[in-house]
Short mmCIF file of C-alpha atoms in Angstrom, two decimals:
data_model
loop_
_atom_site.label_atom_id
_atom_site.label_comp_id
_atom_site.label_asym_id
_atom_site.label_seq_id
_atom_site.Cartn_x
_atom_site.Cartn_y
_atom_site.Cartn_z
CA UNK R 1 7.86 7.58 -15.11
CA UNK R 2 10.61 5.50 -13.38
CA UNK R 3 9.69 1.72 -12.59
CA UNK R 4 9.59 2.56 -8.61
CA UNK R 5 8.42 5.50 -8.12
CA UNK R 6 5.01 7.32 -8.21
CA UNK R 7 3.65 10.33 -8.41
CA UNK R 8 0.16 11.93 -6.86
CA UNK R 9 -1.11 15.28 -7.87
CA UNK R 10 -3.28 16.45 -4.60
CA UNK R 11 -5.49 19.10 -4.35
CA UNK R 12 -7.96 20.01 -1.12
CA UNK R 13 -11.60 20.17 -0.96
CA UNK R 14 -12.84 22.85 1.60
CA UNK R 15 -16.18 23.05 3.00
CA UNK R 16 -18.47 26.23 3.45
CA UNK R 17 -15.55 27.24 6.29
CA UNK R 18 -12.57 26.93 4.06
CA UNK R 19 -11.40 23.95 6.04
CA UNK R 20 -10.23 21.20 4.53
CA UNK R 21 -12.13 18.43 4.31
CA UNK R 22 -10.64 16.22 1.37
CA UNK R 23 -8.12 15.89 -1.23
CA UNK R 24 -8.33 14.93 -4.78
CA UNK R 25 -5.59 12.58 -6.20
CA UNK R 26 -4.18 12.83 -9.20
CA UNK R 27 -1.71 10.47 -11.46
CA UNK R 28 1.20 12.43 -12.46
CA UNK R 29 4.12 11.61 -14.85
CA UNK R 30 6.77 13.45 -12.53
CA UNK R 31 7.48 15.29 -9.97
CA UNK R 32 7.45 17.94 -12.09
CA UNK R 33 4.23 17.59 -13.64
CA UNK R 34 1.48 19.96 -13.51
CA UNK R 35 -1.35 17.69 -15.36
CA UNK R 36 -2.57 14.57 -15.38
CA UNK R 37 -0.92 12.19 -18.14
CA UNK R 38 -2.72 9.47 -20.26
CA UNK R 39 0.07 8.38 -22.35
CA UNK R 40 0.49 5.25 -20.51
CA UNK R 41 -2.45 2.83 -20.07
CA UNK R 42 -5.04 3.97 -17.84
CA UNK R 43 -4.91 0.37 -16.25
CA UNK R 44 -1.61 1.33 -15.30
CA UNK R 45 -2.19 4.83 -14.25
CA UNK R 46 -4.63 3.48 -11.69
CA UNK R 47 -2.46 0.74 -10.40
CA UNK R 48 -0.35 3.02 -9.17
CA UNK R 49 -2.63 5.19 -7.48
CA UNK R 50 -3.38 2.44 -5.59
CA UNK R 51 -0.49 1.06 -4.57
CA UNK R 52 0.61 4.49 -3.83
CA UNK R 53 -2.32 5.40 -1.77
CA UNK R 54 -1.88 2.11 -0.02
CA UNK R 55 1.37 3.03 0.84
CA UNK R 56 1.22 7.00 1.23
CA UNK R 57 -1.77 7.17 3.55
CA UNK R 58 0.16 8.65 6.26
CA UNK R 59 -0.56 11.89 8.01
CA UNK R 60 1.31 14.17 5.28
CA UNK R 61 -0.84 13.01 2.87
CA UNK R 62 -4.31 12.57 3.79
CA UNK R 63 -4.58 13.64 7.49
CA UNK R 64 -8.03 12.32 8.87
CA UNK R 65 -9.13 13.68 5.26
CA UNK R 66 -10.95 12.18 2.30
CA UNK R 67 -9.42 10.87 -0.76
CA UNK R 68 -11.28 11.38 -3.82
CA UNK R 69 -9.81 9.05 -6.48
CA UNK R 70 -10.69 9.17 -10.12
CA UNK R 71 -12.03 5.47 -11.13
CA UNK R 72 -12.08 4.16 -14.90
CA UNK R 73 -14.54 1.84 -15.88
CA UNK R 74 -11.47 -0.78 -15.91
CA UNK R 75 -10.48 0.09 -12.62
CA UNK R 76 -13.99 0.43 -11.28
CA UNK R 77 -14.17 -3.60 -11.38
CA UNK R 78 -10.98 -4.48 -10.40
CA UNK R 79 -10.03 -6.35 -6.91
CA UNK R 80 -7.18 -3.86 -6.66
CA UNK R 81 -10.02 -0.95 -6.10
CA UNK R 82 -10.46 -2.67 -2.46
CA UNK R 83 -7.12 -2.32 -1.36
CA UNK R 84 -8.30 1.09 -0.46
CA UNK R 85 -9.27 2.10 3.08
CA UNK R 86 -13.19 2.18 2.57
CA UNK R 87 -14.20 4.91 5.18
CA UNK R 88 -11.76 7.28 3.90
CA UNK R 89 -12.02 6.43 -0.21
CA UNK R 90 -14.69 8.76 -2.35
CA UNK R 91 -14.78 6.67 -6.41
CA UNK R 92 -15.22 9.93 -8.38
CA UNK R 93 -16.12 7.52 -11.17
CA UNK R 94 -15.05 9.38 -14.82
CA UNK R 95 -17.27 11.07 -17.26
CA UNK R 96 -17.14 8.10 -19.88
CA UNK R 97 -18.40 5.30 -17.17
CA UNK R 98 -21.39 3.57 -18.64
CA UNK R 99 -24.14 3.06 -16.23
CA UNK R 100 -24.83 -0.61 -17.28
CA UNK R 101 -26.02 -3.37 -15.50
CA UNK R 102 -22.26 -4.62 -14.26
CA UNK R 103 -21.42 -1.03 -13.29
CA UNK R 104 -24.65 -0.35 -11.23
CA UNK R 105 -23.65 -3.76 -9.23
CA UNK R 106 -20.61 -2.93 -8.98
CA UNK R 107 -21.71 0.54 -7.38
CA UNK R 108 -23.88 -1.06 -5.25
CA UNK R 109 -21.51 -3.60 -4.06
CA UNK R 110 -18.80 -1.22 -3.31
CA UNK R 111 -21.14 1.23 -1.71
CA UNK R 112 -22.17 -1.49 1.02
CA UNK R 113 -18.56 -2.23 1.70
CA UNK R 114 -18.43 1.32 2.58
CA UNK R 115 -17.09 3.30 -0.21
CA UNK R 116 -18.64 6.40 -1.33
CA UNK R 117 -19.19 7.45 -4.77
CA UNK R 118 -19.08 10.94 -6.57
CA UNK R 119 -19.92 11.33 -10.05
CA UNK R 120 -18.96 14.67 -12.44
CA UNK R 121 -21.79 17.05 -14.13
CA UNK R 122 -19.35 18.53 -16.92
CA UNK R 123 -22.11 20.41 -18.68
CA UNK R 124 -24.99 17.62 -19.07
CA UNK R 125 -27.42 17.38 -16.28
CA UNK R 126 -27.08 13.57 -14.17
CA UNK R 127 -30.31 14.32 -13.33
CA UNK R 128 -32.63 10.67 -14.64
CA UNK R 129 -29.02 8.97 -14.60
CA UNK R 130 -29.26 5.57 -13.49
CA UNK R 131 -25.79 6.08 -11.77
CA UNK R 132 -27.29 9.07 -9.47
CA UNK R 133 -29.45 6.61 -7.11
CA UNK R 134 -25.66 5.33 -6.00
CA UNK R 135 -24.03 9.12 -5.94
CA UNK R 136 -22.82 10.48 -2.79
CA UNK R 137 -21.25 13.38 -4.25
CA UNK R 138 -22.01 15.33 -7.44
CA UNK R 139 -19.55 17.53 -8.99
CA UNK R 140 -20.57 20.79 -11.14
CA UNK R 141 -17.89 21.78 -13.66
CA UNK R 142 -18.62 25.59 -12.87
CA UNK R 143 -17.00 26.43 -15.85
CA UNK R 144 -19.37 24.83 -17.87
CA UNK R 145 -22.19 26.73 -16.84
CA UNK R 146 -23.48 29.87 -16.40
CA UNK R 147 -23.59 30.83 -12.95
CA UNK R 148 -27.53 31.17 -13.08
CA UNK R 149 -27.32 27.67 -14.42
CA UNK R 150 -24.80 26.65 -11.68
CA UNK R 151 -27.34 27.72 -9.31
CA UNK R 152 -30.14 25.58 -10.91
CA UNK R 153 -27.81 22.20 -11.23
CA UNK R 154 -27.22 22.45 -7.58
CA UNK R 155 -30.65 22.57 -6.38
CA UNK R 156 -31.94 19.74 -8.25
CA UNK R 157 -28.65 17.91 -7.35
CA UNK R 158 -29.84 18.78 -3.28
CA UNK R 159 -33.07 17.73 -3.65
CA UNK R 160 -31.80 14.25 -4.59
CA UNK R 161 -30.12 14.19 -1.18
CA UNK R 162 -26.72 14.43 -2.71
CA UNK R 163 -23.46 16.32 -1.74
CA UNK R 164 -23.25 18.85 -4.30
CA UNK R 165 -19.31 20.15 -4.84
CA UNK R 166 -18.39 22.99 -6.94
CA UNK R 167 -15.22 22.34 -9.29
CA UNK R 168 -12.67 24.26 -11.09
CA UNK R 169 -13.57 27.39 -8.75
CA UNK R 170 -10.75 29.56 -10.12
CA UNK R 171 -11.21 33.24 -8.94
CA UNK R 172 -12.61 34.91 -6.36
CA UNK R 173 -15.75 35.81 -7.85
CA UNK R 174 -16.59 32.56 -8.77
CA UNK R 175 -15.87 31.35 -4.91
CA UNK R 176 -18.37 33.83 -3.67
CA UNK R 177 -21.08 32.61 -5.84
CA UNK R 178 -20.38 29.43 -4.79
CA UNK R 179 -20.55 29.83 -1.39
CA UNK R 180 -24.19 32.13 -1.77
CA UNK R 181 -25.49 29.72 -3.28
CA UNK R 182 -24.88 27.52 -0.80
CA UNK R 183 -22.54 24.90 -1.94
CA UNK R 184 -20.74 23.06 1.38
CA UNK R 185 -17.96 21.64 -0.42
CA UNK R 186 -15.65 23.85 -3.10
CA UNK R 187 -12.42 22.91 -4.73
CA UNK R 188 -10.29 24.61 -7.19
CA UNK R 189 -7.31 26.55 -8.09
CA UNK R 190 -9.17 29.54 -6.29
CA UNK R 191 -7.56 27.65 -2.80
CA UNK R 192 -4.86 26.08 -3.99
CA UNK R 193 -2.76 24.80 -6.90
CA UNK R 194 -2.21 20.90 -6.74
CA UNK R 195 0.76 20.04 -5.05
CA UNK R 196 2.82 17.08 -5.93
CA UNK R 197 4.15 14.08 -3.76
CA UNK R 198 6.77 11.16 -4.17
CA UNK R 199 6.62 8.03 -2.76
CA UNK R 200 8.35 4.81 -3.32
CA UNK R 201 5.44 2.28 -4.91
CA UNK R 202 5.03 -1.11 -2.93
CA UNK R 203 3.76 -3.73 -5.58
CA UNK R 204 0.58 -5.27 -4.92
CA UNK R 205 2.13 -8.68 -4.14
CA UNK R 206 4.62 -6.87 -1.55
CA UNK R 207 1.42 -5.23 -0.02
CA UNK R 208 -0.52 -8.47 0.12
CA UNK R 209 2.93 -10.58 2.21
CA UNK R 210 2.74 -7.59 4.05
CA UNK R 211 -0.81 -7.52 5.44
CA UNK R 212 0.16 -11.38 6.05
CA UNK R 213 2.79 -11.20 7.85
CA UNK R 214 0.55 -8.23 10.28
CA UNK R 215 -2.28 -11.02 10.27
CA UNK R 216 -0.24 -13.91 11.60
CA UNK R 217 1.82 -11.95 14.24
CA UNK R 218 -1.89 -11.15 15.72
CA UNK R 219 -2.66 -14.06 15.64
CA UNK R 220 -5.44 -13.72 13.27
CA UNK R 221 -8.15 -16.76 12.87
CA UNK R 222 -7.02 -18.90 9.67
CA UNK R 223 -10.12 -17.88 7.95
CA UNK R 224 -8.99 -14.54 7.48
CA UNK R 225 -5.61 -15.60 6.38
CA UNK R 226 -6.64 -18.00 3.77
CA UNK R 227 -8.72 -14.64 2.40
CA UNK R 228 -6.08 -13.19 2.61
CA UNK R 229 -4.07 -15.41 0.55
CA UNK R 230 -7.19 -15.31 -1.90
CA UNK R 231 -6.68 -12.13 -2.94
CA UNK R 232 -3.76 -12.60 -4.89
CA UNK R 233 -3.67 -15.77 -6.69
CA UNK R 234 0.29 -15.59 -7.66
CA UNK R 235 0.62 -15.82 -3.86
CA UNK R 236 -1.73 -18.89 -3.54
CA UNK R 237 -0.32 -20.38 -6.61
CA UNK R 238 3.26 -19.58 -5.07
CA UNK R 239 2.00 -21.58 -1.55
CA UNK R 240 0.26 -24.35 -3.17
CA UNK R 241 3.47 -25.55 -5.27
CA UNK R 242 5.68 -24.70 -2.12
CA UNK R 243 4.27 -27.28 -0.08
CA UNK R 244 3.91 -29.70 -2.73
CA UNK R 245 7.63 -29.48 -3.42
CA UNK R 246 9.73 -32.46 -3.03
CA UNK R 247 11.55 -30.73 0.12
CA UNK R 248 7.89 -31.62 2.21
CA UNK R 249 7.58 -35.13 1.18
CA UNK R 250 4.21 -35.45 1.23
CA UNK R 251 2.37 -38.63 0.42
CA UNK R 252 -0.40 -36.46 -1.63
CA UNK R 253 -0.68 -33.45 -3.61
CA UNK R 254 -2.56 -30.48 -1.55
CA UNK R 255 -5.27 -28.92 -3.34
CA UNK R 256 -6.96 -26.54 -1.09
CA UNK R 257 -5.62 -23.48 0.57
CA UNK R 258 -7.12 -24.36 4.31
CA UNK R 259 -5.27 -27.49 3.75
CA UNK R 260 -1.84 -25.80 2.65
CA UNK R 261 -2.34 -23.68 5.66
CA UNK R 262 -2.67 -26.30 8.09
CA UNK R 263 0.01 -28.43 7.27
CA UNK R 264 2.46 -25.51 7.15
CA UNK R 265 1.77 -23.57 10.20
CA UNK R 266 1.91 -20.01 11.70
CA UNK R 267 5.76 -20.61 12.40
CA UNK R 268 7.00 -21.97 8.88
CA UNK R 269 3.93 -19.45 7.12
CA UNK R 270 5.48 -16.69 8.89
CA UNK R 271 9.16 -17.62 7.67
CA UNK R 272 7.57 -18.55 4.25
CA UNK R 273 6.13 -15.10 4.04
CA UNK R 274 9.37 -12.83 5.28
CA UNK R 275 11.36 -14.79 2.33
CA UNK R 276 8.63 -13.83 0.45
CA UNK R 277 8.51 -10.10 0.94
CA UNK R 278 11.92 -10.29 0.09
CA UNK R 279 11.61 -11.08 -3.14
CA UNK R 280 7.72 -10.39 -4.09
CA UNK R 281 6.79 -8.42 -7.18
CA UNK R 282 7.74 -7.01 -10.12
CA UNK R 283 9.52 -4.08 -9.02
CA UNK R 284 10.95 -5.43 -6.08
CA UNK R 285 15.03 -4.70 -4.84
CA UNK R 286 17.61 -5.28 -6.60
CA UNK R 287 18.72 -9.11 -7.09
CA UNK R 288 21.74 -8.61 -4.97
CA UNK R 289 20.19 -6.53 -2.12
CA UNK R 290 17.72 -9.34 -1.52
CA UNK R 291 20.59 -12.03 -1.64
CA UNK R 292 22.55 -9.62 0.94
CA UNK R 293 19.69 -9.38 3.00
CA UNK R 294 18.49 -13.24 3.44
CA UNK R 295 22.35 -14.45 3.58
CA UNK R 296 21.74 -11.49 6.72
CA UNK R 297 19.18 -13.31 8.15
CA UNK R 298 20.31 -16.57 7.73
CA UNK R 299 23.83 -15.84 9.30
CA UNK R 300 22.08 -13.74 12.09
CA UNK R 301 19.69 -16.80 13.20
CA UNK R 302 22.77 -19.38 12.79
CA UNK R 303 24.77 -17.41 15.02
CA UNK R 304 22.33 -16.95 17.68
CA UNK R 305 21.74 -20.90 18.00
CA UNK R 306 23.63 -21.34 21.36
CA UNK R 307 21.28 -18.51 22.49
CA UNK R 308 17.93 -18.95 21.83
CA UNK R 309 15.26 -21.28 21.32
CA UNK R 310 13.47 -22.23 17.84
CA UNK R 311 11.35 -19.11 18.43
CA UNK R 312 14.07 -16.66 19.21
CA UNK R 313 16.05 -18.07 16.08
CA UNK R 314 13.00 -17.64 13.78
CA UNK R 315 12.66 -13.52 15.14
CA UNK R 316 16.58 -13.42 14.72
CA UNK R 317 15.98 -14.32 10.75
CA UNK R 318 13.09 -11.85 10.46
CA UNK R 319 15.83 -9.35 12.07
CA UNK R 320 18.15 -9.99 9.90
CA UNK R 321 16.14 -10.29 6.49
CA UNK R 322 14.21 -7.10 7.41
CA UNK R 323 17.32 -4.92 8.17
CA UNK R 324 17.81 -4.06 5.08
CA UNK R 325 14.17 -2.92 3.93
CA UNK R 326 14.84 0.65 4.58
CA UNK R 327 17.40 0.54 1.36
CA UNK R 328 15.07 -1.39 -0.37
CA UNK R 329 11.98 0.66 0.24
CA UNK R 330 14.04 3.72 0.06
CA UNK R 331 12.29 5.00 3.29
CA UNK R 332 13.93 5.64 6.84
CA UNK R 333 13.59 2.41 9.04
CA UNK R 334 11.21 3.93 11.39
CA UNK R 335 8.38 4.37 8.70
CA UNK R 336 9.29 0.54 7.46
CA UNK R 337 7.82 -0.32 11.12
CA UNK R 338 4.84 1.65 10.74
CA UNK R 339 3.55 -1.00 8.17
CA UNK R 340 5.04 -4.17 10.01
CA UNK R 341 3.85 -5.93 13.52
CA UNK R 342 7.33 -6.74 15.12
CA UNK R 343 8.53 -7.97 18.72
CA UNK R 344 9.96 -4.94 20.60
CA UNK R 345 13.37 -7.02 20.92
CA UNK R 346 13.56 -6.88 16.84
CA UNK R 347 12.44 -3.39 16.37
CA UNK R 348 15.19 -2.20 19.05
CA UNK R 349 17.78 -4.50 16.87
CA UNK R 350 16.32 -2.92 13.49
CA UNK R 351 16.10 0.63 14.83
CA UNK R 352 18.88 1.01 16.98
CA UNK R 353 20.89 -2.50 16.83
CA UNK R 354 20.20 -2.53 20.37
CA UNK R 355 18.69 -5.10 22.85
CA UNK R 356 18.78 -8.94 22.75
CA UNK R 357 19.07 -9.31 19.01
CA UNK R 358 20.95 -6.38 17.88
CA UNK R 359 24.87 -7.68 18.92
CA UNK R 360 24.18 -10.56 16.63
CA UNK R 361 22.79 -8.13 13.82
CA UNK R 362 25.78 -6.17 14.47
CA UNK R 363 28.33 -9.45 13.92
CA UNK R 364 26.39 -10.36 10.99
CA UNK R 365 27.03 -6.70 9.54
CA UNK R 366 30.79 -7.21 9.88
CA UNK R 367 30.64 -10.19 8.37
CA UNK R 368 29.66 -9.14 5.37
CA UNK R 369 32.03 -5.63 5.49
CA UNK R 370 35.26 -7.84 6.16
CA UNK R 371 35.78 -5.59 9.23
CA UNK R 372 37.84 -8.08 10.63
CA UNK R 373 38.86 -6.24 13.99
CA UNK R 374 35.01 -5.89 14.25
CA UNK R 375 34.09 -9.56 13.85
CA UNK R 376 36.95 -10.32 16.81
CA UNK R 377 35.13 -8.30 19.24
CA UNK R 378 31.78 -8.63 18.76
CA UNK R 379 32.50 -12.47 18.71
CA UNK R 380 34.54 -12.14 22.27
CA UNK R 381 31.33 -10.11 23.75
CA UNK R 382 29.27 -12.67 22.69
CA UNK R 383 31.45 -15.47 23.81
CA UNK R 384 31.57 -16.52 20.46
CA UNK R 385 34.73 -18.36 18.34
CA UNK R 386 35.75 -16.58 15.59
CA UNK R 387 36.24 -19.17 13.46
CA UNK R 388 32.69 -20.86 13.68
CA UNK R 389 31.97 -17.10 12.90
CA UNK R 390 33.32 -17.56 9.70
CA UNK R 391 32.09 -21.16 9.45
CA UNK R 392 28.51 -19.74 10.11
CA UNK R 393 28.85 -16.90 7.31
CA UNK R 394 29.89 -19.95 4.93
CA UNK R 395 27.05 -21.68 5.66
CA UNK R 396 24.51 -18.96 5.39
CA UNK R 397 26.38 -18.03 2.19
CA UNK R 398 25.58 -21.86 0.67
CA UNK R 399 22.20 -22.06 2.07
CA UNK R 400 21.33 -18.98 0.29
CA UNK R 401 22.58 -20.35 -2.76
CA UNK R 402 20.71 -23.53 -2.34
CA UNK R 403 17.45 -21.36 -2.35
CA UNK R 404 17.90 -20.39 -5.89
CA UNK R 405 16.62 -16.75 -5.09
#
């Protein structure tokens, strides 16, 4: 598996009408992969899923539909595991899951956030489980059983009040037992082999600036932000020692987050957090795409200053920085937006280099292309010297440096 990209196996659940109701996710290696892989830790395994899922929940993949996501014990208590969308997540917790005392809390927990949970019958009755008082779902390995015995798992299964689904339906046959003896939900080869899906990964810090960055342009109450912040401590760690830096001058060290916060602002947060994105994660862009891109930003907001005020400098940075995110994400600009809250002005700059922002986006573009001809008239439309262009990309050029990134 490359570094940045991820693979998810998918395969629909259809109720009693053959209408899709859910999909299964699976990890896969490849593209080209027909079966779920192991080699690699299963920590990892899940971590992609959700990052993936995070990312891919869009209509081609899930639709208004269900994802049912297979959950290791490992994964089962990890913070990443509510990253997931709640009202649309089904934990089809694995076989070898011991129902202990942390994993029954854990259920429970996760259950009254709103998460369902489906556990697998592969041949041993759940029935006296401790784990089936938190099922939502039950699944019967069909091929495990005798149909006759099928019949008699899923009416002790009903009678617990759970949703009973019939698995690895391969064949006709078997889908028309199924359905007489009254199962609502069915999945299986029978419908439809698992297709396979690519999407570029966004790592979990990436995700986390991201759903900042949504928060503050809402205007979001602080206490939801610092929770934010929470969960991920590399990004509270990386705030804390920001604004203790010598470059604040601050008389004392700050200790708390709702302190940090305060002192800093939405404004400088918000600028904090684009830099941030930038350069967040493991398997973020390429060194030299993220210096391209701030150096963008920077030049874009320095050669807007006989324009705008300090708020129509700071969107001119954001403009700049995030006009390169489509290479970087490896998506089409248009999608990028999906997952950001921008001013219209920006997204008609980033989309179209269009409206108040997009000339100086433009200039900033030929800056760093040496399209000399360009640079003259872009600067002459915007009334602009040429020279204090070039003074201005100079600048932004040893300001970047300064930053270290």
């Amino acid at each position: 598996m490359t570094q940045d990209q991820a693979y998810i196996g998918r395969q629909p659940i259809m109720n009693a009408k053959q209408e899709i109701v859910a999909y299964e996710l699976f990890f896969r290696h490849s593209a080209e992969a027909t079966t779920a892989v192991y080699e690699n830790s299963l920590q990892a395994c899940n971590r992609v899923l959700v990052n993936t899922i995070s990312d891919m929940g869009t209509l081609w993949l899930l639709g208004d539909k269900l994802a049912f996501l297979n959950i290791s014990e490992e994964m089962l208590h990890s913070e990443l595991l509510e990253l997931l969308p709640p009202t649309k997540t089904v934990l089809e917790l694995e076989a070898f899951v011991a129902p202990n005392a942390a994993v029954l809390e854990r259920c429970e927990f996760l259950r009254k956030r709103g998460y369902r949970i489906a556990l697998k019958d592969k041949g041993e009755s759940l029935v006296g489980s401790a784990l089936i008082d938190y099922a939502d779902y039950v699944k019967i390995d069909i091929l495990a059983y005798t149909m006759d015995e099928v019949a008699r798992r899923f009416l002790e299964y009903q009678i617990l009040g759970v949703t009973v689904v019939a698995e690895r339906v391969e064949h006709h046959h078997q889908y028309d037992a199924c359905h007489n003896i009254g199962f609502p939900l069915i999945q299986g080869f029978y419908f439809a082999h698992t297709e396979t899906f690519t999407a570029k990964v966004i790592n979990p810090a990436f995700s986390a600036v991201l759903d900042l960055l949504n928060m503050i342009s809402r205007d979001a109450d602080m206490r939801e932000v610092e929770h934010g912040f929470k969960r991920d401590a590399a990004l509270s760690f990386k705030l804390l020692r920001y604004i203790n830096s010598v470059g604040f001058g601050l008389s004392c060290e700050i200790q708390s987050l709702r302190h940090a916060l305060t002192i800093i602002g939405t404004k400088q947060l918000y600028r904090w957090l684009t830099l941030l994105m930038i350069t967040a994660g493991e398997n973020s862009a390429a060194p030299a795409l993220m210096k391209t891109s701030i150096t963008r930003g920077r030049l874009t907001e320095l050669l807007g200053e006989g324009y705008f005020d300090k708020t129509g400098r700071d969107n001119l940075f954001v403009t700049g920085v995030f006009s390169m995110l489509d290479l970087m994400l490896e998506m089409p600009m248009d999608r990028v937006l999906e997952k950001i809250d921008l001013p219209d002005a920006t997204q008609d700059a980033l989309l179209h280099r269009e409206g108040i922002y997009g000339p100086f986006l433009q200039l900033a573009e030929a800056c760093e292309n040496q399209d000399n001809n360009r640079i003259i008239a872009l600067a002459e439309s915007l009334q602009l010297d040429p020279n204090k262009v070039n003074d201005a990309h100079i600048a932004a050029l040893a300001w970047v440096e300064a930053l270290g990134v």
